[in-house]
Coordinates of N, CA and C in Angstrom, one line a residue:
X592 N 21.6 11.0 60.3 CA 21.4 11.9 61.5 C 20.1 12.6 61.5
X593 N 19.5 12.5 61.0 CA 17.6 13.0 60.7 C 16.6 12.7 62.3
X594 N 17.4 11.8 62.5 CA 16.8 11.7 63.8 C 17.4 12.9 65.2
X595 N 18.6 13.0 65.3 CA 18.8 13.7 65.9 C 18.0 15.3 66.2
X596 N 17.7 15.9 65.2 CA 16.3 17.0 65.1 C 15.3 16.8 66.7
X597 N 14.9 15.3 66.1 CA 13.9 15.0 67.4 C 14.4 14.9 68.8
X598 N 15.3 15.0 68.8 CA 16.2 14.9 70.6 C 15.9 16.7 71.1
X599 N 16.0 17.4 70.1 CA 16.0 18.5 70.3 C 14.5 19.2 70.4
X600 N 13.9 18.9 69.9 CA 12.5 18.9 70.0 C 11.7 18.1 70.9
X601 N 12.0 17.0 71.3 CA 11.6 16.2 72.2 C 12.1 17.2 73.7
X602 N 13.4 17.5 73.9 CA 13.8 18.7 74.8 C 13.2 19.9 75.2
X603 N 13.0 20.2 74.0 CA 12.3 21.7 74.3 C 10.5 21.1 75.3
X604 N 10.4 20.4 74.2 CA 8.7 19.5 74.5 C 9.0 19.2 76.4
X605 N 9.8 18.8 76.8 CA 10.1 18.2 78.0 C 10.5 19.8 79.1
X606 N 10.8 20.6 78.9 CA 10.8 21.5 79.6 C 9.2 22.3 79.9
X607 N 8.3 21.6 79.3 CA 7.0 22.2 79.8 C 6.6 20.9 80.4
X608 N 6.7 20.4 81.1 CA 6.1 19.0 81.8 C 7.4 18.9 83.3
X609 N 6.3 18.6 83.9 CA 6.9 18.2 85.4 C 7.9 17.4 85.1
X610 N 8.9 16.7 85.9 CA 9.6 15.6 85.8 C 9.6 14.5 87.5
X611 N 9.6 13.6 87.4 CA 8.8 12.9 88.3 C 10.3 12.3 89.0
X612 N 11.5 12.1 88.2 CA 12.6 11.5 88.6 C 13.8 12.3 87.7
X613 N 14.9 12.4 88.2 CA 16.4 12.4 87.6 C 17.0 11.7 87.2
X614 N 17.9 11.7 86.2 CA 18.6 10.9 85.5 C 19.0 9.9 86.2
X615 N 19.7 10.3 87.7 CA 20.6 9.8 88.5 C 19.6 8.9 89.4
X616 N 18.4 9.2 89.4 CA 17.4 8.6 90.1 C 17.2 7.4 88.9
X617 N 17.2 7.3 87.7 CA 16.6 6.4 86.6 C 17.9 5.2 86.6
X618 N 18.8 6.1 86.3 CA 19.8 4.8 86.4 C 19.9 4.3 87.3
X619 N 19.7 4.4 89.3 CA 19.8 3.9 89.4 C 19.1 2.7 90.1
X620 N 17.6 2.8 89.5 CA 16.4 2.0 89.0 C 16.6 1.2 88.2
X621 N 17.6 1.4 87.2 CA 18.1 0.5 85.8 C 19.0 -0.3 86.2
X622 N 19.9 0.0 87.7 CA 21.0 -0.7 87.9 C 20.4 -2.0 88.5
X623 N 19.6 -1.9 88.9 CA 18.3 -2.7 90.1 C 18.7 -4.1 89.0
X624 N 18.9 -5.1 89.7 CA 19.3 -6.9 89.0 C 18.0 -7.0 88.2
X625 N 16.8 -6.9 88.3 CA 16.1 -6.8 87.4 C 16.0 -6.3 86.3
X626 N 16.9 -4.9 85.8 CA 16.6 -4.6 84.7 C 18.5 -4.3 84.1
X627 N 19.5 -5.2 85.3 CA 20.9 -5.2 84.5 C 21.6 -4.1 84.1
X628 N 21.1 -2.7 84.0 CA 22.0 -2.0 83.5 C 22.9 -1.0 84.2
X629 N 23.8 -1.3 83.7 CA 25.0 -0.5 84.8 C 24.7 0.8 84.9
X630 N 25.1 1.3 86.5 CA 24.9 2.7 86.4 C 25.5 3.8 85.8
X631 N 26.8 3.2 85.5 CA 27.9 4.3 84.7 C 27.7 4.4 83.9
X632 N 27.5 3.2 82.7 CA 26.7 3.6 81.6 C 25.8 4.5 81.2
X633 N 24.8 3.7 81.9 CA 23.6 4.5 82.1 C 23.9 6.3 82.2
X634 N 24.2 6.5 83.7 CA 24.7 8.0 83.2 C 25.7 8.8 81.9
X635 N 27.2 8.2 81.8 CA 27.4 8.6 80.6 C 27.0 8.5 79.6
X636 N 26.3 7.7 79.1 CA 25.4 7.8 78.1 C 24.3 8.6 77.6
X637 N 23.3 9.0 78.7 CA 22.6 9.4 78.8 C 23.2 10.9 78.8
X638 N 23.9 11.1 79.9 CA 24.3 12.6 79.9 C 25.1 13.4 78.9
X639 N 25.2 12.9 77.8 CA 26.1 13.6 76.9 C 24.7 14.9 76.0
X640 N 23.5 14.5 76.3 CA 22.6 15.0 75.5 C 22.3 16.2 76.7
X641 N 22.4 17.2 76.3 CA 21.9 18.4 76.9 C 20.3 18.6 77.4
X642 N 20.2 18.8 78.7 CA 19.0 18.5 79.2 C 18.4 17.3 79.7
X643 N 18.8 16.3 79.4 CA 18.7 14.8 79.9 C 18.6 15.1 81.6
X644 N 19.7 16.0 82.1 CA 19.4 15.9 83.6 C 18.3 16.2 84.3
X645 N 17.4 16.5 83.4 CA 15.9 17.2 83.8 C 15.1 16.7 82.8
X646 N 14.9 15.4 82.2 CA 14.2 15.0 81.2 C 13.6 13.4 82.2
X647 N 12.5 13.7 82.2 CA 11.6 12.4 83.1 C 11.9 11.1 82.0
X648 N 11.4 9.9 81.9 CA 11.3 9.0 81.9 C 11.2 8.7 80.3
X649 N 10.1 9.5 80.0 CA 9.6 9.6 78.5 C 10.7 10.2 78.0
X650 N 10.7 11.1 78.2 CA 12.3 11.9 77.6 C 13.5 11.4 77.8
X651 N 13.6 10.4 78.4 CA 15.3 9.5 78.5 C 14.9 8.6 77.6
X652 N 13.5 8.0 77.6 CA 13.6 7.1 76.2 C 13.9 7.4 74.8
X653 N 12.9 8.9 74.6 CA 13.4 9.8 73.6 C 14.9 9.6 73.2
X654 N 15.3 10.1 74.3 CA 16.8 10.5 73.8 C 17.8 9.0 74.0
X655 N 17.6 8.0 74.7 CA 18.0 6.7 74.2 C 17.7 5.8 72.8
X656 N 16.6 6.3 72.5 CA 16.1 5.8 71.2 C 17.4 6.6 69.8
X657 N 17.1 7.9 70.0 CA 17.7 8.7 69.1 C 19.4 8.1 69.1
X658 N 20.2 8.0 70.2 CA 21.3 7.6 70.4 C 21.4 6.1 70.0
X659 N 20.6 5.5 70.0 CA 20.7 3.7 69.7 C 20.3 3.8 68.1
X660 N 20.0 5.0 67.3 CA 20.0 4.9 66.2 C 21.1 5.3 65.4
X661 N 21.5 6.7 66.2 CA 23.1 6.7 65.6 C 23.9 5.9 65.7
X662 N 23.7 5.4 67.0 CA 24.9 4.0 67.1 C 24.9 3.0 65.9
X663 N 23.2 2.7 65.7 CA 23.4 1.8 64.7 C 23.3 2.0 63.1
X664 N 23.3 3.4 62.8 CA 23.4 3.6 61.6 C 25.3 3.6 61.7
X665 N 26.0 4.4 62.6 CA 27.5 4.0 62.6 C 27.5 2.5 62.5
X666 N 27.3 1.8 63.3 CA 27.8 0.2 62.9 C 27.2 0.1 61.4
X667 N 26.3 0.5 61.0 CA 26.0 -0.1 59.2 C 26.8 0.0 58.9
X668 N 27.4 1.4 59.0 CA 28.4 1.8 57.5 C 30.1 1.4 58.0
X669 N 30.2 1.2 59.3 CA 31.3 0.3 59.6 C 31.2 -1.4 59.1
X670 N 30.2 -1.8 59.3 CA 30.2 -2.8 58.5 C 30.2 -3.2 56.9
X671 N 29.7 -2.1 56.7 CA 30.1 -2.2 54.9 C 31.2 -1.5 54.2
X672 N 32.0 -0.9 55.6 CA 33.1 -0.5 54.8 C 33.9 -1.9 55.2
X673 N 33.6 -2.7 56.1 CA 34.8 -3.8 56.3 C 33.9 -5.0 55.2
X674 N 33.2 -5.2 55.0 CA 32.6 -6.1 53.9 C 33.3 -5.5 52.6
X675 N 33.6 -3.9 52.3 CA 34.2 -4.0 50.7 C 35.7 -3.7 51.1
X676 N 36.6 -3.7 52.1 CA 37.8 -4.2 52.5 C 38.2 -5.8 51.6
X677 N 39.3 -5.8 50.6 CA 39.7 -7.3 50.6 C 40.4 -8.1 51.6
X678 N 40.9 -7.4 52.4 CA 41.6 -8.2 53.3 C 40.9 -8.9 54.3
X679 N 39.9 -8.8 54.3 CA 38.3 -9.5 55.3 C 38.0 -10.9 54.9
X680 N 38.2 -11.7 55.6 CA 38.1 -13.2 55.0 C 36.2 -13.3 54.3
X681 N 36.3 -14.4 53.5 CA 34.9 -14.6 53.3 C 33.6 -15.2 54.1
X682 N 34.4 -15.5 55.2 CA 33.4 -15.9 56.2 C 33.1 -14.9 57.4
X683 N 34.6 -14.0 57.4 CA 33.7 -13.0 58.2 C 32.8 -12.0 57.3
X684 N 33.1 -11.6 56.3 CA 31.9 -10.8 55.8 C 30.4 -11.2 55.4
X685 N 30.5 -12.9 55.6 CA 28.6 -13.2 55.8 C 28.3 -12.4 57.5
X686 N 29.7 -13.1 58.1 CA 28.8 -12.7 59.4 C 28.5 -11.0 59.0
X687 N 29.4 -10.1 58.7 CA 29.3 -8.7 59.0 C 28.1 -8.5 57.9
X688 N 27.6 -9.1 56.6 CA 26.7 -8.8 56.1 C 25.3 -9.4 57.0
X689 N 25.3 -9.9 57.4 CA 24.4 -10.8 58.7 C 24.0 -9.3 59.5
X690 N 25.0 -8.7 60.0 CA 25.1 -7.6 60.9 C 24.5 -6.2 60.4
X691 N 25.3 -5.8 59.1 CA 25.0 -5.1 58.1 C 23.5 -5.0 58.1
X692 N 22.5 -5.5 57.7 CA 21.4 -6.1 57.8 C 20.6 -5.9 58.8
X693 N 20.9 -6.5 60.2 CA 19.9 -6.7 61.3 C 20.6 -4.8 61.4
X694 N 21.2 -4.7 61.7 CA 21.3 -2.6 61.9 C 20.6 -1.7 61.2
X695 N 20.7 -2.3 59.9 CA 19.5 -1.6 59.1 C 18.3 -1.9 59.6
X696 N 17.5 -3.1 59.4 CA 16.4 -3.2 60.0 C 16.1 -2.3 61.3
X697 N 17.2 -2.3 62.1 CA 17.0 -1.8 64.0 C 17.1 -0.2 63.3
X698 N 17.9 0.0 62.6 CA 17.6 1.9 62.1 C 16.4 2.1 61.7
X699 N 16.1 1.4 60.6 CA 14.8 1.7 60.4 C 13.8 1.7 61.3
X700 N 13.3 0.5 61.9 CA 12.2 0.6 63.2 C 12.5 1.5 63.6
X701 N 14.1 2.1 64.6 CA 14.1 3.3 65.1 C 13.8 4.3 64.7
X702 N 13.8 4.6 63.1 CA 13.5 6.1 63.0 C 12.0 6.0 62.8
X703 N 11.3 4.9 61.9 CA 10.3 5.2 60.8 C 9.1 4.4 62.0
X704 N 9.3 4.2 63.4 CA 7.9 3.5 64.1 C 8.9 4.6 65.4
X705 N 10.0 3.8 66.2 CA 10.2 4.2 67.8 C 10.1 5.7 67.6
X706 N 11.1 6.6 67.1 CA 11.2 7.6 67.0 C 10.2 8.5 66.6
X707 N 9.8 8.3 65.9 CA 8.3 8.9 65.3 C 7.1 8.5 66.3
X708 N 7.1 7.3 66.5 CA 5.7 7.0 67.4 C 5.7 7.5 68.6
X709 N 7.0 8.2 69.6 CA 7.5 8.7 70.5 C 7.2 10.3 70.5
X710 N 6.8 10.7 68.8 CA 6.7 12.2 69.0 C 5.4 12.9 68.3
X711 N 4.6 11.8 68.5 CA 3.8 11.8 67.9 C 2.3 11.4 68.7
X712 N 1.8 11.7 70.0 CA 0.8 11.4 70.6 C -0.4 10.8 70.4
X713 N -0.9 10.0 70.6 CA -0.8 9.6 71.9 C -0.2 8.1 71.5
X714 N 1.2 7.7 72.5 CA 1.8 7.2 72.5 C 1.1 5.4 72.9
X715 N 1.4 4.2 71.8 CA 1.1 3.2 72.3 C 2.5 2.5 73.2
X716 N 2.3 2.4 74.1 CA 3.4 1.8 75.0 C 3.5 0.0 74.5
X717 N 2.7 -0.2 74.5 CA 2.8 -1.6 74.4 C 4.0 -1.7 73.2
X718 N 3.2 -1.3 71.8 CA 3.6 -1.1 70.6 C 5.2 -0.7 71.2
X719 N 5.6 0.5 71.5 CA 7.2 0.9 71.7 C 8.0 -0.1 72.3
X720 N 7.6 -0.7 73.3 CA 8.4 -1.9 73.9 C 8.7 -3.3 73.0
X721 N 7.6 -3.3 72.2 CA 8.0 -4.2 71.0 C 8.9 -3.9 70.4
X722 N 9.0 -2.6 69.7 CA 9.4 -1.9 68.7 C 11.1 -2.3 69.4
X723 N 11.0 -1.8 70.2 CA 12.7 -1.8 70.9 C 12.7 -2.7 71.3
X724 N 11.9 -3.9 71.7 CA 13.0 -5.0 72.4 C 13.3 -5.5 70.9
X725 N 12.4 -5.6 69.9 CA 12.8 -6.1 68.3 C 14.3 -5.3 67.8
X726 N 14.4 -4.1 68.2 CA 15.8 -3.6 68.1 C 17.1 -4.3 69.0
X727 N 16.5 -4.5 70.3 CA 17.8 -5.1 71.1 C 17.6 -6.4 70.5
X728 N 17.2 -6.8 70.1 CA 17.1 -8.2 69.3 C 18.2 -8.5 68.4
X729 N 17.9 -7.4 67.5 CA 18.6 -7.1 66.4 C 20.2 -7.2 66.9
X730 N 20.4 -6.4 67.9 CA 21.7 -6.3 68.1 C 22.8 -7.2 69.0
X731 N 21.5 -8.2 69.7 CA 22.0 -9.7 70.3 C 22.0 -10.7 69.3
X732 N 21.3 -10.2 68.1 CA 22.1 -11.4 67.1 C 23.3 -11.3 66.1
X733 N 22.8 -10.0 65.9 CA 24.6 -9.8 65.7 C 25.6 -10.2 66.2
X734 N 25.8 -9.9 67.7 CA 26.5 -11.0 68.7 C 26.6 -12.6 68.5
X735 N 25.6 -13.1 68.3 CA 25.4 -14.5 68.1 C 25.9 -14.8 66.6
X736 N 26.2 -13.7 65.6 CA 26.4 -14.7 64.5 C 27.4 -14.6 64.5
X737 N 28.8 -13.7 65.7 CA 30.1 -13.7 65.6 C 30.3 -15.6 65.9
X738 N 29.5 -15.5 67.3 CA 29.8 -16.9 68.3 C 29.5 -18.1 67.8
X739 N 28.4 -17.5 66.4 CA 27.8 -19.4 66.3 C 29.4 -19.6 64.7
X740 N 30.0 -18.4 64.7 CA 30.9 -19.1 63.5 C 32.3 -19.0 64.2
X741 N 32.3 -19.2 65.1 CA 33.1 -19.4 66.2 C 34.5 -18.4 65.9
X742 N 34.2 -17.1 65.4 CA 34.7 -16.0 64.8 C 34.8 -15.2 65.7
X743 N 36.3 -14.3 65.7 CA 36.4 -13.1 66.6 C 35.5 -11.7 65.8
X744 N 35.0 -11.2 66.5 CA 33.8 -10.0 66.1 C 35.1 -9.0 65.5
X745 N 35.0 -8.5 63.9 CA 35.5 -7.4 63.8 C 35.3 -6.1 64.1
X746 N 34.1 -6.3 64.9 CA 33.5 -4.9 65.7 C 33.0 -5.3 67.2
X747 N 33.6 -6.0 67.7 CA 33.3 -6.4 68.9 C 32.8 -5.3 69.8
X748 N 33.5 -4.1 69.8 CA 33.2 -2.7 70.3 C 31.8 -2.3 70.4
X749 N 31.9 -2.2 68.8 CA 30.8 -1.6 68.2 C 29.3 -2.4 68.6
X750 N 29.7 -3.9 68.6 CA 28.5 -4.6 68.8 C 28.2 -4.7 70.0
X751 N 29.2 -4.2 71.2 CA 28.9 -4.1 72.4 C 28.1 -2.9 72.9
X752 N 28.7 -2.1 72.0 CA 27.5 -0.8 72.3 C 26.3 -0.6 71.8
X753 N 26.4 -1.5 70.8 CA 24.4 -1.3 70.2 C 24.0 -2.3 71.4
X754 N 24.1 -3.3 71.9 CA 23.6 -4.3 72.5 C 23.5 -3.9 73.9
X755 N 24.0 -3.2 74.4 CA 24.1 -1.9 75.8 C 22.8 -0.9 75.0
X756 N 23.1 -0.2 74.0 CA 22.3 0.9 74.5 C 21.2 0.6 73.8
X757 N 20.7 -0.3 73.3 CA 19.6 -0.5 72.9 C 18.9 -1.1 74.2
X758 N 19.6 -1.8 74.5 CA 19.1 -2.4 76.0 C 18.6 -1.3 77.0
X759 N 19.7 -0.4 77.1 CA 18.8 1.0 78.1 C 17.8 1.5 77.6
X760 N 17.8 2.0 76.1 CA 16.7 2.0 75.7 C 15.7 1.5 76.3
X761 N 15.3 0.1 76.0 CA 14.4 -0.4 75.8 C 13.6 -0.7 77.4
X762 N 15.0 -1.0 78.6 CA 14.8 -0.4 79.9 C 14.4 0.5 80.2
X763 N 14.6 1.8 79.9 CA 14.4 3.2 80.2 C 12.7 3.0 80.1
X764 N 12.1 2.7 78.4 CA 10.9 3.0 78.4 C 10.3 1.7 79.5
X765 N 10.7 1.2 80.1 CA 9.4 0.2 80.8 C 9.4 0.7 82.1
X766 N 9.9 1.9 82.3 CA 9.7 3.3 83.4 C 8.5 4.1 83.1
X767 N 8.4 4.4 81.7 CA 7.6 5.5 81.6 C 5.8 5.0 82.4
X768 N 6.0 6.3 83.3 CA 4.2 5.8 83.7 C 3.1 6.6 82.8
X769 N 2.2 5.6 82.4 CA 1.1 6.2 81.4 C -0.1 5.6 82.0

């Protein structure tokens, strides 16, 4: 949770800067067939963070990035607690160690490049959009190692919400104008 700090600071930071659009205006830009993401989502997700309804574009990435890392630091340790479970067959725990794995990676980019490079000016945009589509990556192959072992996901849930909100994420920033 080390990241979370920067949601709050990124907040404060965002109360001195104009804001160009609303939340309710961003989602429903994100809902547009082009960039897929549901508007309900999008809002509940988004709105659970205090001040998001008045945080521009950069600041919903901010705080998408922060939230797609808790997510995925929770799926780690859901996954390694069902990998040291014996009742877990051996073939689902490659997949969840498979999983286990790509979350780590996606945490780490998130904290130690997205999250940091986000609060840290002057921001490379290019670089960030890598950074996160390599996270939503992360979390569409997780998906894929359930399907290629023709395995029911023990966290089907879980892997549906990294793969959603890394995706807004990664949507959100290809708003920000710089």
């Amino acid at each position: 949770m080390k990241a979370f700090p920067s949601v709050l600071v990124a907040l404060l930071l965002l109360s001195l800067f104009s804001v160009d659009a609303t939340l309710e205006e961003t989602c429903k830009e994100l809902a547009k067939p082009e960039h897929e993401i549901n508007f309900d989502f999008c809002m509940t997700t988004l709105q659970v963070v205090p001040g998001s309804d008045k945080a521009d574009d950069l600041g919903l990435t901010i705080i998408a990035a922060n939230l797609t890392y808790i997510n995925f630091t929770h799926n780690q340790a859901k996954a390694e607690e069902l990998i040291n479970d014996k009742n877990v067959s051996e073939e689902d725990k490659k997949s969840l160690a498979v999983c286990h794995e790509l979350y780590d990676l996606g945490a780490y980019t998130l904290l130690h490049y997205v999250i940091k490079d986000l609060g840290s000016p002057p921001i490379d945009f290019d670089k960030l959009k890598v950074d996160l589509s390599g996270v939503w990556d992360d979390a569409s192959t997780c998906n894929d190692t359930w399907n290629e072992g023709k395995q029911k996901s023990l966290m089907a849930k879980e892997d549906d919400d990294a793969y959603k909100i890394s995706n807004l994420a990664l949507s959100v920033s290809t708003l920000i104008h710089h």
